[in-house]
């Protein structure tokens, strides 16, 4: 990890925003404007997610993707995300870029998202313009589209962890809670706008004729929105880079050697070395602590130590990850098949009928109405996120967590029992309650756990949060939580298709979602730890 600064091969890295050398450093309060700027990343990410949800199936069908490759497209990205997300989280914990620990990873993943969008929305058009041979054109179009979908999903799933860790690093406890609510608020708005733009028939409008097809129109809006939102996000709140204590702490100086004049001004976070002609007592503490740290070998994060840190994480973190897995499994079970449920069960259409038949046209109408239901879900998710700040003071995080799972379980249960158009659209608002809950409450609990650990460190400097905790950071904790989303996608993608084929009806999807939500109710009430 570079040249040594004490013993051979010994380095100690310290972020001034973490538990500092003089104790925990509390970040300054952030303005509402800064938190909104930070939250725009979630707006751009969810906008592009909604565009993908609306267009990825038509794109895959239009390029002639074989049915045998559908499972590969949908499972490859979550499998990669589940395996690699903790690695990225741990790497960001140890990133020494001058730009900060999280922002280099966020920028890289945002570029990957943009590249994925470009490949799957424009790949077919580019290949058609360059290749004449039909067989070669088909192979290249399918390959480029698949790579684009997997790359976009991979980056969009990964980026959530560094964004949350970035918020936790630069904000006080109160601002973390406010920031998470703004994240959920803008997530809902981004999804709603993406679904609305996807519902417009761009092929018959002037912009569609200028750019070529509706796929190119949506790429134009998605690329513009993604670029704008992430530029604002990355400029929202500055990060303090991770410091190498062995290199960055100079040897003690005598007063006459000090380069600082008596009128010198000290920047925020700097160490005042000389005061009134005497060495600063804090510097003596720093030097003593540095000598102790220099004697300790630096632990390099390997795959073995990474797995050990995850396996040996404190029990309350593990329970929170399990509850998050249950919640996302229930949510995705319903959301991924919702438009198909509307077309087949609510509207009684048939997707396997000839495309010019009445049954198929009815099915398409059901899918369109299902998209409006997803838009209602996104809007209500934003509205509920706003009111969460008031509700938490009355029912607490445990109440919010339990109510989110309970209402979602009841909503999906009633949809399965009474598949009516109007009641289903009304009950879509309860999906928004679940969505907002999953985006805020688990991460609020993470911040509570971190705050409790910081208090215990102050009371007992030798305290440890559990086996392997010294190798865990906020990035890894956020990554471990968000990789449950990928695991849920794997379970849903691999299991629900089998259930639908066995039952012979899509109704089993909402039944399974309701059952998982009620299991989640019991789990969050009995096993998840809540800090008073």
PDB file of C-alpha atoms in Angstrom, residues 53 180 204 376:
ATOM      1  CA  UNK A  53     -38.605  -1.182 -16.437  1.00  0.00           C
ATOM      2  CA  UNK A 180     -32.473   9.448   4.142  1.00  0.00           C
ATOM      3  CA  UNK A 204     -45.774  10.196 -33.152  1.00  0.00           C
ATOM      4  CA  UNK A 376     -49.061   5.639  -8.271  1.00  0.00           C
TER       5      UNK A 376
END
